[in-house]
XYZ file of C-alpha atoms in Angstrom:
578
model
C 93.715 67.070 13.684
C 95.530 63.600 15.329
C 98.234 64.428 17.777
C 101.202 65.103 16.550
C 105.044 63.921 17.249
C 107.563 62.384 14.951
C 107.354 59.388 13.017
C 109.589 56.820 10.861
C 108.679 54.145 8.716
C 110.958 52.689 5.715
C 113.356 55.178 4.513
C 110.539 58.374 5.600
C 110.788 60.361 8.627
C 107.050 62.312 9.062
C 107.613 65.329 11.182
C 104.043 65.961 12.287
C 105.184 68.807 14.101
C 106.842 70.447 11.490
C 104.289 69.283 9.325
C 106.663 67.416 6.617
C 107.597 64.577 4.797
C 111.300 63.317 3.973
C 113.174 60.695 2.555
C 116.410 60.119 2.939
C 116.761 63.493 3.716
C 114.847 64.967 1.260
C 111.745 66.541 0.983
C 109.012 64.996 -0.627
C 106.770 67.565 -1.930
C 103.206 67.223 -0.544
C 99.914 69.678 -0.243
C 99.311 70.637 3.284
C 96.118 68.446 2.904
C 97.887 65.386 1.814
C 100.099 65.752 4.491
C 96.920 66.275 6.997
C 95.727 62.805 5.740
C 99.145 60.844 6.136
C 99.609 62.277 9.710
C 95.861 60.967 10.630
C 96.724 58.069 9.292
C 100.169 57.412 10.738
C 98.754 58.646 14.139
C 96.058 55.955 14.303
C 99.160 53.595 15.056
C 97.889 50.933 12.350
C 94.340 51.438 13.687
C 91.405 51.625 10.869
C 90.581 55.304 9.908
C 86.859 55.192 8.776
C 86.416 57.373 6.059
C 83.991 59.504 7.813
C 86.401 59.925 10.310
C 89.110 61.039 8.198
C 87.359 63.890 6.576
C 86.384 65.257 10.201
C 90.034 65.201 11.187
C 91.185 66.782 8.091
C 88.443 69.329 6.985
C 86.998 70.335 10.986
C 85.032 73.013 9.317
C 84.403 72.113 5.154
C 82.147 69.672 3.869
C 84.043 67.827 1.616
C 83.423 64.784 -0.913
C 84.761 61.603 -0.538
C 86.350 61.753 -4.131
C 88.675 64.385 -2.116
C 90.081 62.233 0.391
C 90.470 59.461 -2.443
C 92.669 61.925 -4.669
C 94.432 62.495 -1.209
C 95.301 59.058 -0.835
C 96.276 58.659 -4.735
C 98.897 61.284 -4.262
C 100.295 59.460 -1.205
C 100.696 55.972 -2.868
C 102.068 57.970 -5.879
C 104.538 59.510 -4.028
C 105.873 55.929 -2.671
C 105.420 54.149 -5.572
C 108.041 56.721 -7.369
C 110.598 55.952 -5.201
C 110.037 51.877 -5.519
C 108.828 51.682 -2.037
C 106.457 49.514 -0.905
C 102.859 51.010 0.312
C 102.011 51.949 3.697
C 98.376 52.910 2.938
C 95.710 49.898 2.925
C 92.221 50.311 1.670
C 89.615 49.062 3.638
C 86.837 48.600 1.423
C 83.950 50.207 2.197
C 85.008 51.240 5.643
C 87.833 52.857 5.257
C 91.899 53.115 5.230
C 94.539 51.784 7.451
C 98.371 52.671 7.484
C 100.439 49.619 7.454
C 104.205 48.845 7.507
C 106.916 49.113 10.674
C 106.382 52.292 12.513
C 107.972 53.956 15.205
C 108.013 56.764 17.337
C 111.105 59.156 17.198
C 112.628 62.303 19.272
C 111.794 65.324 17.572
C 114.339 66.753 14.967
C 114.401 70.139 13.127
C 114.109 70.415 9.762
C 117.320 71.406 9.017
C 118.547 67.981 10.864
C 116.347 66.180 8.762
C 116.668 67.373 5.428
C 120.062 69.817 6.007
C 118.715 72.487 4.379
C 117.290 75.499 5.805
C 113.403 76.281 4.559
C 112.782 80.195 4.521
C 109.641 82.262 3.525
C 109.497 85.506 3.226
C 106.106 87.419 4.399
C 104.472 90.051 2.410
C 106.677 93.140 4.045
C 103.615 95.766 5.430
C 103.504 98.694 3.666
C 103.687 101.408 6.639
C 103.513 104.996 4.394
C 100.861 107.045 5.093
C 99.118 109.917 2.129
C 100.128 109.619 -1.564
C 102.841 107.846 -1.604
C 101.183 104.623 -0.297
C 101.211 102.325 -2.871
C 101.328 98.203 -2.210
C 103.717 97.638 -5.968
C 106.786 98.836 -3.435
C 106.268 97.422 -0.545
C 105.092 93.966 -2.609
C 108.085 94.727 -5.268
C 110.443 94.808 -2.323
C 109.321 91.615 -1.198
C 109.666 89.324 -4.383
C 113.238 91.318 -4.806
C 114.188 90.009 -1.520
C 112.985 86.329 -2.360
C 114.736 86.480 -5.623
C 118.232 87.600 -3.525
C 117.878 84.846 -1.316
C 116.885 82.243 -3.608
C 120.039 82.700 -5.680
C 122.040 81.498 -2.807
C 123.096 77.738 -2.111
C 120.158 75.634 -2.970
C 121.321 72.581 -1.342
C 121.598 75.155 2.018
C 118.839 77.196 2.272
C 115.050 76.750 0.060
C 113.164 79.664 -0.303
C 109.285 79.385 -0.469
C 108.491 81.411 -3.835
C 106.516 84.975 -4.499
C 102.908 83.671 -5.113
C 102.911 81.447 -1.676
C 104.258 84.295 -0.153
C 101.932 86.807 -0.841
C 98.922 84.036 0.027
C 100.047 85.463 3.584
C 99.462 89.107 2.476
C 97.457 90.892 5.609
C 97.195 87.217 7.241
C 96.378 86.695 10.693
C 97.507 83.213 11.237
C 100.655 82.875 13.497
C 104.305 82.157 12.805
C 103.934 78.567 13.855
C 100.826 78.164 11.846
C 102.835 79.445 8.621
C 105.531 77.300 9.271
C 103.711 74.622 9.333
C 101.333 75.013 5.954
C 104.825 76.154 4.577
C 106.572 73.590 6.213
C 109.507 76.238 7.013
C 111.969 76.682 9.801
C 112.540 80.027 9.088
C 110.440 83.579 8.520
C 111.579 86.858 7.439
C 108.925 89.697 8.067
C 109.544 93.295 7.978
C 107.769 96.801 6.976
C 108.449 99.571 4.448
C 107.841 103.148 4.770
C 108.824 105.662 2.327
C 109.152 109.612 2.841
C 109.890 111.907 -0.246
C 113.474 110.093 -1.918
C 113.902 107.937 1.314
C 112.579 104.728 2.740
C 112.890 102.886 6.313
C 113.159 98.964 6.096
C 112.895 97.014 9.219
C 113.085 93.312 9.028
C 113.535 90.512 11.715
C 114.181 86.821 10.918
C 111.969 84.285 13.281
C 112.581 80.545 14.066
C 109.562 78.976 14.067
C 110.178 75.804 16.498
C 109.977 78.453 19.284
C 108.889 81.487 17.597
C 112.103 83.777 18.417
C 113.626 86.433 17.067
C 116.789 85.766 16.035
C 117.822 88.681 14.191
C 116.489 91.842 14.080
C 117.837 95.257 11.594
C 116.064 98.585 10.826
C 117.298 100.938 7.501
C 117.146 103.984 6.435
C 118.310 104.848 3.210
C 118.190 106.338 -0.315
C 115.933 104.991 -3.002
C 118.416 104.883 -4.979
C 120.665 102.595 -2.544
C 118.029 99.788 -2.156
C 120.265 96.806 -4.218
C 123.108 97.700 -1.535
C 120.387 97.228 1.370
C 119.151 93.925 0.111
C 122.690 92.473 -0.433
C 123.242 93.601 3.363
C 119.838 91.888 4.591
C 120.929 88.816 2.748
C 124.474 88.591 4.450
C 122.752 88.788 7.392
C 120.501 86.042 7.349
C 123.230 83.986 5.288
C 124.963 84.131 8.652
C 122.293 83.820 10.946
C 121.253 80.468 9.642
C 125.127 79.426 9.070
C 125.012 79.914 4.887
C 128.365 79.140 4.145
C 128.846 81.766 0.645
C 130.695 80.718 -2.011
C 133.264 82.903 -4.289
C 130.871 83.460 -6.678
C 127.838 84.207 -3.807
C 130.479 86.721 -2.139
C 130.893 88.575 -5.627
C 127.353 88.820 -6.665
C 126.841 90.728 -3.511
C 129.600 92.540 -3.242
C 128.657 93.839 -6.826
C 125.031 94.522 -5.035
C 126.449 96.128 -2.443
C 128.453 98.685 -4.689
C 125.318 99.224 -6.743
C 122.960 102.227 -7.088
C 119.518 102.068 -9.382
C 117.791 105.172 -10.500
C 114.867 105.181 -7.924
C 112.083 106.340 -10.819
C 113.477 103.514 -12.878
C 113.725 101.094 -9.883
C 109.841 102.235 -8.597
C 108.363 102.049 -12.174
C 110.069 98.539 -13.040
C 108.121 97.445 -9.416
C 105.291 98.653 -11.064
C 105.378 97.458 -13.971
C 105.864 93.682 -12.147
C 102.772 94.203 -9.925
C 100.589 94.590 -13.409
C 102.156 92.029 -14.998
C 100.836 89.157 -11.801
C 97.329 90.447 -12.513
C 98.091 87.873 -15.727
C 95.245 89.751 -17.635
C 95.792 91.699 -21.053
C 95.339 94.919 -19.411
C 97.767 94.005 -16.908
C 100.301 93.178 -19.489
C 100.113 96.041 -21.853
C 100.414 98.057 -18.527
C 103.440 96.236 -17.242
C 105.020 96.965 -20.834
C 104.437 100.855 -20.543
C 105.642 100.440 -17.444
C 108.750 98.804 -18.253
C 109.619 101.234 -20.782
C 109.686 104.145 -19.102
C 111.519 102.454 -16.515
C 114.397 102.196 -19.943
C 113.807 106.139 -20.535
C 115.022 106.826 -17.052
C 117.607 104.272 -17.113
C 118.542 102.541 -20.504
C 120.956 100.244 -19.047
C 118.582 98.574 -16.679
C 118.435 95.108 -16.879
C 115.003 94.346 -14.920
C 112.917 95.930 -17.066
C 114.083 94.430 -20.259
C 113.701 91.026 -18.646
C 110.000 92.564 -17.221
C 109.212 93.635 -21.320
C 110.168 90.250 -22.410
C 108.086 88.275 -20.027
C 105.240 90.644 -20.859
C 105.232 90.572 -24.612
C 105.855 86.814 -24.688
C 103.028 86.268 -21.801
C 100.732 88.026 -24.757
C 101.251 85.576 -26.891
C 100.833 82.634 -25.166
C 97.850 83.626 -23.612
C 96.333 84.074 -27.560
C 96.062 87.898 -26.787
C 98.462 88.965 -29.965
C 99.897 86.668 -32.975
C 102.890 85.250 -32.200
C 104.848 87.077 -34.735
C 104.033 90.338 -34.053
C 105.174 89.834 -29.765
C 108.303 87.071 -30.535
C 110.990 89.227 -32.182
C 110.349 91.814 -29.534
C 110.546 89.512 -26.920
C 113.817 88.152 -27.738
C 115.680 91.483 -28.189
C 114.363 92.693 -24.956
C 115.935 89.561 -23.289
C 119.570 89.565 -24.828
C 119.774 93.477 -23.798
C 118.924 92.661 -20.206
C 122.110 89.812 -20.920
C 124.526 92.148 -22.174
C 123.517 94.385 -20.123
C 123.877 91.974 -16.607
C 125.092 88.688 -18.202
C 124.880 86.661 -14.521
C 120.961 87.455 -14.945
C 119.306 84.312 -14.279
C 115.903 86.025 -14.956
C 117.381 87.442 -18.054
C 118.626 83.881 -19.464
C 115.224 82.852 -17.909
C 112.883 84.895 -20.223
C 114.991 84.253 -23.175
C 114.667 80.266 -23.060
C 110.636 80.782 -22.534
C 110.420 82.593 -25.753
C 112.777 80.725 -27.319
C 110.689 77.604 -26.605
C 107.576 79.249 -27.809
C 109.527 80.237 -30.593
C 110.639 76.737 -31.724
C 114.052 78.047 -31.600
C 115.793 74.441 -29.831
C 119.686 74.663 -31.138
C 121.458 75.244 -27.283
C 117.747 76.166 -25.656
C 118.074 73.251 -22.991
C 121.755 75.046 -21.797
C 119.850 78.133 -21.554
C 117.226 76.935 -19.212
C 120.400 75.156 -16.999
C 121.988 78.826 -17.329
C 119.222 80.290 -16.008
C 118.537 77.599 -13.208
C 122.524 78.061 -12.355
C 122.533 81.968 -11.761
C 118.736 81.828 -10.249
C 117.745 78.129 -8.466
C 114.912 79.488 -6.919
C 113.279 80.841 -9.517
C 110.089 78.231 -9.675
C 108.429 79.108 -12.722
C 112.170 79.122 -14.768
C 111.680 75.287 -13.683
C 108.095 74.881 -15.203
C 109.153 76.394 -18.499
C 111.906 74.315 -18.426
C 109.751 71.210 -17.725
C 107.681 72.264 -20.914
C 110.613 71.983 -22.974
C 111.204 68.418 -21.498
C 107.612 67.305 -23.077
C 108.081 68.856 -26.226
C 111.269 66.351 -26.729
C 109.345 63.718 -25.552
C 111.309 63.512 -22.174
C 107.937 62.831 -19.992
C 109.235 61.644 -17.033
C 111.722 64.348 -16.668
C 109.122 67.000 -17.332
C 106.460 65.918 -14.544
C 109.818 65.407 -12.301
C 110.710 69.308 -12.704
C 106.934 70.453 -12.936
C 106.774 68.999 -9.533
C 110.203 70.549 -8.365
C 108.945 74.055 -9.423
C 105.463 73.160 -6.989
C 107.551 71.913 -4.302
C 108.846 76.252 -4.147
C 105.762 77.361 -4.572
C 103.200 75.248 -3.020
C 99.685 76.999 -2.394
C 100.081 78.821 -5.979
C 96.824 77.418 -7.892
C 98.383 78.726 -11.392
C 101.226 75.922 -10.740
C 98.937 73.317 -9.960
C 96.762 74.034 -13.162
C 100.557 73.881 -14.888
C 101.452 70.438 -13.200
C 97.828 69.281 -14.018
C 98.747 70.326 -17.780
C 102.171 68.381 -17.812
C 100.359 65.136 -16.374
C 97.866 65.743 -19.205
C 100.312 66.032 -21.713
C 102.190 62.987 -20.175
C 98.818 60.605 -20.265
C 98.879 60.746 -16.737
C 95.057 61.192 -16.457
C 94.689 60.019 -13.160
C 97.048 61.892 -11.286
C 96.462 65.369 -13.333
C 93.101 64.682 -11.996
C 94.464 64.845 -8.434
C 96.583 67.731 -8.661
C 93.803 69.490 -10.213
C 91.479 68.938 -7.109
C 94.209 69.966 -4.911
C 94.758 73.490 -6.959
C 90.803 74.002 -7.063
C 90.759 73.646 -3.310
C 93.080 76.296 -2.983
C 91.542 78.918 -5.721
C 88.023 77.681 -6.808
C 87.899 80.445 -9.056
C 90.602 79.825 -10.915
C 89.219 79.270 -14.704
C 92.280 77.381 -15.577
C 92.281 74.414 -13.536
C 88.616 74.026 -13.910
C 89.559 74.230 -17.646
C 92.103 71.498 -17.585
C 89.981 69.204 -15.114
C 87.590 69.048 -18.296
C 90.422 67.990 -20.641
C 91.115 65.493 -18.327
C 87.947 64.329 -18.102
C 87.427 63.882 -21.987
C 90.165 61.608 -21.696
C 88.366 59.633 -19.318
C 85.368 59.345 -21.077
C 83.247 61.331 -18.583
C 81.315 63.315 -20.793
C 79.172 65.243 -17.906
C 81.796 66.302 -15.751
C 83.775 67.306 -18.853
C 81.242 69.491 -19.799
C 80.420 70.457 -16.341
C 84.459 71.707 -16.106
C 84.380 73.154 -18.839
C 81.153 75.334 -18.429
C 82.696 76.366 -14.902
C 85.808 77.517 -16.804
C 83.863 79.771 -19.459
C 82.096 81.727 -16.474
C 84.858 82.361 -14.358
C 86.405 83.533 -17.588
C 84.245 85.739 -18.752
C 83.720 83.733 -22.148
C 87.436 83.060 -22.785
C 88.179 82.070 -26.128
C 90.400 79.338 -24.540
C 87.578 78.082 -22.315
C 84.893 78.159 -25.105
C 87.044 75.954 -27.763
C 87.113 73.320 -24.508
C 83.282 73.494 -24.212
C 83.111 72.423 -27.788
C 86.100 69.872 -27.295
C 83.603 68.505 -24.298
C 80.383 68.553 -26.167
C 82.037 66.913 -29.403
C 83.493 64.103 -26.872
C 80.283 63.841 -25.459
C 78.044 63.038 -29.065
C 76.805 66.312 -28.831
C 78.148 67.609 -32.300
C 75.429 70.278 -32.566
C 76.655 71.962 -29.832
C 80.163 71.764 -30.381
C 79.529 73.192 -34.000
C 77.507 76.635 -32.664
C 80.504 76.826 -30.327
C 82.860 77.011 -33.465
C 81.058 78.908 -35.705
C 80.448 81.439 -32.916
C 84.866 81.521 -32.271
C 85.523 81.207 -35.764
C 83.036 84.151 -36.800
C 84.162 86.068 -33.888
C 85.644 89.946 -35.154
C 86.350 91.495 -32.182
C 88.241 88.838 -30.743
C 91.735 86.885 -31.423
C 91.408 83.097 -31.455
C 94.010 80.433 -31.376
C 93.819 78.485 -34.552
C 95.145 75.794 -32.563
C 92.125 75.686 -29.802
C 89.954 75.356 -33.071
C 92.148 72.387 -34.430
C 91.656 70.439 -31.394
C 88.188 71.431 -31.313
C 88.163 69.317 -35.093
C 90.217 66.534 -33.412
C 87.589 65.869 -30.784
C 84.751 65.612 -34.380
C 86.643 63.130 -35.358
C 87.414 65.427 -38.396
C 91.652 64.956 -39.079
C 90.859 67.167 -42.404
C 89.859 70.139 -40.664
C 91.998 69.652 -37.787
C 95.214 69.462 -39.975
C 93.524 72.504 -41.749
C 93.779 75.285 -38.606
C 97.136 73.331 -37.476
C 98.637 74.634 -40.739
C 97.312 78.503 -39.895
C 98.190 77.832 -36.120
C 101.744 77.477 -37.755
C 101.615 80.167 -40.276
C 101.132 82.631 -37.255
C 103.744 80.664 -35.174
C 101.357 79.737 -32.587
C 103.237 79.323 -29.418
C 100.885 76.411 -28.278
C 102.269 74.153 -31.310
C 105.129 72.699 -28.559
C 102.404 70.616 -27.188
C 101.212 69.251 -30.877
C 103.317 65.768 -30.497
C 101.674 65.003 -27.259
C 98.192 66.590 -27.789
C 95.858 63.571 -26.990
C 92.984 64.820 -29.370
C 94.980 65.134 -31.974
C 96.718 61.607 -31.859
C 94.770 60.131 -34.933
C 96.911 62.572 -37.199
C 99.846 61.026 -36.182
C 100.133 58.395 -39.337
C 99.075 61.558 -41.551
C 102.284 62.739 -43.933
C 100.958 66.434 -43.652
C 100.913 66.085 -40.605
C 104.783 64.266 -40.043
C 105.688 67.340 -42.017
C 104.413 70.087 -40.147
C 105.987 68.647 -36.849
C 109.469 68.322 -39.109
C 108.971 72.398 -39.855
C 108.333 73.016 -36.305
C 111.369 71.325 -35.598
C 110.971 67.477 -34.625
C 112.714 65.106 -36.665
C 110.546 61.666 -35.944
């Protein structure tokens, strides 16, 4: 990698050390590889940077296309051009790239100098019980629980790097400067579990990363049933290690904590029921609900696992496992007991704006998503479902603005670049969902989704073979998705190949043993060229209230429908007045 130091050019300061960008003050949100590529770049001291060069510096060890490093350098020019600032990146064609633009070389700063807010992650804690009783849901419960506890408090003071980036660093062996710097944190909080019969030890320490000390250090023992009153004591602690100033309403919220006790089989099988529900699959969800409801038998008034049965039901039906109607209603009751229940419950108002959305239920939905950003900031994926709510109004620019806020907590999660990706898609933004695509395939190459939504993209393009190339990647990591299959056929259709496309829906529609969207098959019809049939499953998609009907207005294979009257009138029922 080029030698690092600190940097500033135009309103940016580039901490190469800390391995972040910031303008103003603020962060810009950038992969660790984009960042890689600027700092090479910036390092060269207006030098050229053959291409050949800059992959070496950047990927020591991969072999890596070119059309990498040119999505690289798209995201860098994007993220200038948003803020109306001139470029600093010159192409060199073919040789290579040169940064350009007044540079100079500054005294290193922390982060929280530069950007005045402290960046925290919080490692995996290390499950240290030994026999039967060693199971990871605690020790991996206890974790997000301690996330979620310190992301509620001042966002403008302290950022908290969110669950799934966290647990990327699971069993890791890299150090706590190398963490910091992927994270681009100033802050770590590690710490170990061990449980014995009704009782658990908790030790924790809090690490600066500029010099790697320890700078606060606490061991536990206590009760099961005490753990809320041991988190809210953890996150005073750090609060004022790192100089949080709490406000009233910061001070109450733990003080409540602190008074608190859970029912430990409740608290243990509402953990468990959360570590099902991130395996995302349909077994995973139907295990999280069981889950989940005995957690209510043991303890009907708490709040958790009504939130945890909402999310899970309403997760069913967007994936196109159940019919909308059948998971909706439940859904929604589940998530106005956990409210009455804990009204402050930013998960709680959380869960109840995502089905609401799905739901088509707008009156007072966008003040339910602020709610739930108010009582929970840190919560990333309350700001994705919120951004999807932005699109379906037709607010594009706001919804790729807070689809890229939720990414900026939770950077190396591959599920929120495939979301991102979709939002760009949705937006028309083919080139740079293309980008962020890449990006979230070079984290998880197996991730069916993005490889999915890189063949959408492509359609749009007009590249046929890498369209159907994505899309045949998507249907194996799948295992034969229904999702993934109706995509082939879009790609195919797009492509001329209409034979294909049709064995691919007769095989979905003819399917028994499986559910399929309607609305996958309607867009499979909108890439024929056939409005008829497409407006044909849209109608079914919205007799079963299909969830993925929010996206119908900005759908880009189903545009041509758009001057149809049927059509004006089934986006009027669903609840847009154009």
């Amino acid at each position: 990698m080029a030698t690092r130091g600190q940097y500033e050019f135009g309103p940016y300061h580039l901490d190469a050390d800390g391995h972040a960008l910031f303008r103003n003050g603020e962060r810009v949100p950038l992969t660790p590889k984009t960042l890689d590529v600027l700092i090479t770049l910036v390092a060269a001291q207006g030098n050229a940077v053959a291409k050949d060069d800059l992959l070496r510096a950047v990927w020591p060890t991969t072999i890596v296309e070119q059309g990498s490093l040119t999505s690289h350098i798209s995201q860098l020019r994007k993220a200038f051009a948003e803020h109306g600032v001139q470029q600093f990146i010159e192409t060199l064609p073919k040789r290579g790239y040169r940064f350009v633009g007044p540079l100079k070389s500054v005294e290193r700063m922390s982060n929280e100098a530069i950007a005045g807010r402290v960046m925290l992650v919080v490692l995996p804690f290390e499950n240290l019980t030994q026999g039967e009783e060693k199971h990871d849901y605690f020790s991996d419960g206890l974790t997000e629980e301690m996330i979620t506890q310190l992301a509620r408090l001042s966002p403008s003071q302290l950022g908290v790097i969110a669950r799934t980036s966290s647990m990327h660093y699971k069993s890791t062996t890299k150090t706590v400067a190398q963490i910091g710097q992927e994270l681009g944190v100033s802050h770590v909080l590690e710490g170990s579990v061990r449980r014995v019969g009704a009782r658990a030890r908790i030790s924790a320490q809090l690490i600066r990363v500029s010099d790697e000390s320890h700078i606060w250090a606490q061991s536990y023992q206590r009760s099961l049933n005490d753990v809320l009153a041991l988190q809210a004591e953890v996150v005073r602690a750090i609060a004022h290690e790192i100089q949080i100033k709490l406000t009233a309403q910061e001070q109450r919220r733990l003080d409540l904590d602190n008074n608190r006790t859970v029912d430990s089989q409740a608290h243990e099988l509402y953990l468990r029921g959360r570590h099902f529900w991130y395996k995302r699959t349909e077994e995973g969800m139907r295990n999280s609900i069981e889950c989940f409801e005995l957690a209510i038998g043991h303890d009907p008034c708490y709040a958790p696992a009504y939130h945890g049965v909402s999310d899970a039901h309403t997760m069913l039906a967007c994936r196109g496992i159940v019919p909308a109607s059948e998971a909706f209603h439940k859904a929604k009751t589940a998530a106005r007991q956990a409210l009455r229940l804990e009204p402050e419950l930013g998960e709680g108002y959380a869960s109840l704006a995502h089905v609401r959305l799905h739901d088509w239920d707008w009156v007072g939905l966008e003040e339910e998503f602020t709610r739930s950003i108010e009582f929970n900031p840190g919560h990333a994926i309350t700001h994705y479902w919120y951004a999807e709510y932005l699109m379906a109004m037709g607010r594009c620019e706001e919804a790729v603005a807070r689809a890229e806020h939720s990414q900026r907590w939770d950077p190396i999660n591959p599920a929120l670049y495939a979301s991102l990706g979709m939002i760009l898609y949705l937006a028309h933004r083919y080139d740079d969902a293309l980008a962020v695509l890449r990006q979230g395939v070079q984290i998880d190459p197996s991730h069916y989704v993005l490889h999915l939504r890189m063949g959408l993209v492509f359609q749009q393009k007009r590249l046929p073979k890498q369209a159907i190339a994505a899309m045949r990647r998507a249907v194996i990591l799948s295992e034969r998705g229904t999702e993934a299959l109706a995509g082939l056929a879009q790609s195919y259709a797009s492509a001329g190949d209409h034979a294909a496309a049709r064995r691919i829906e007769g095989e979905l529609i003819g399917s028994e043993k499986r559910y399929v969207s309607p609305y996958n098959i309607a867009r499979i019809y909108g890439s024929l060229a056939e409005p008829d049939r497409a407006l044909e499953w849209l109608v079914k998609a919205y007799e079963e209230h299909n969830p993925d009907l929010i996206e119908v207005t900005r759908e880009p294979t189903l545009q041509s429908l758009h001057g149809n009257s049927k059509f004006r009138e089934l986006t009027r029922r669903i609840g847009w007045l154009g």
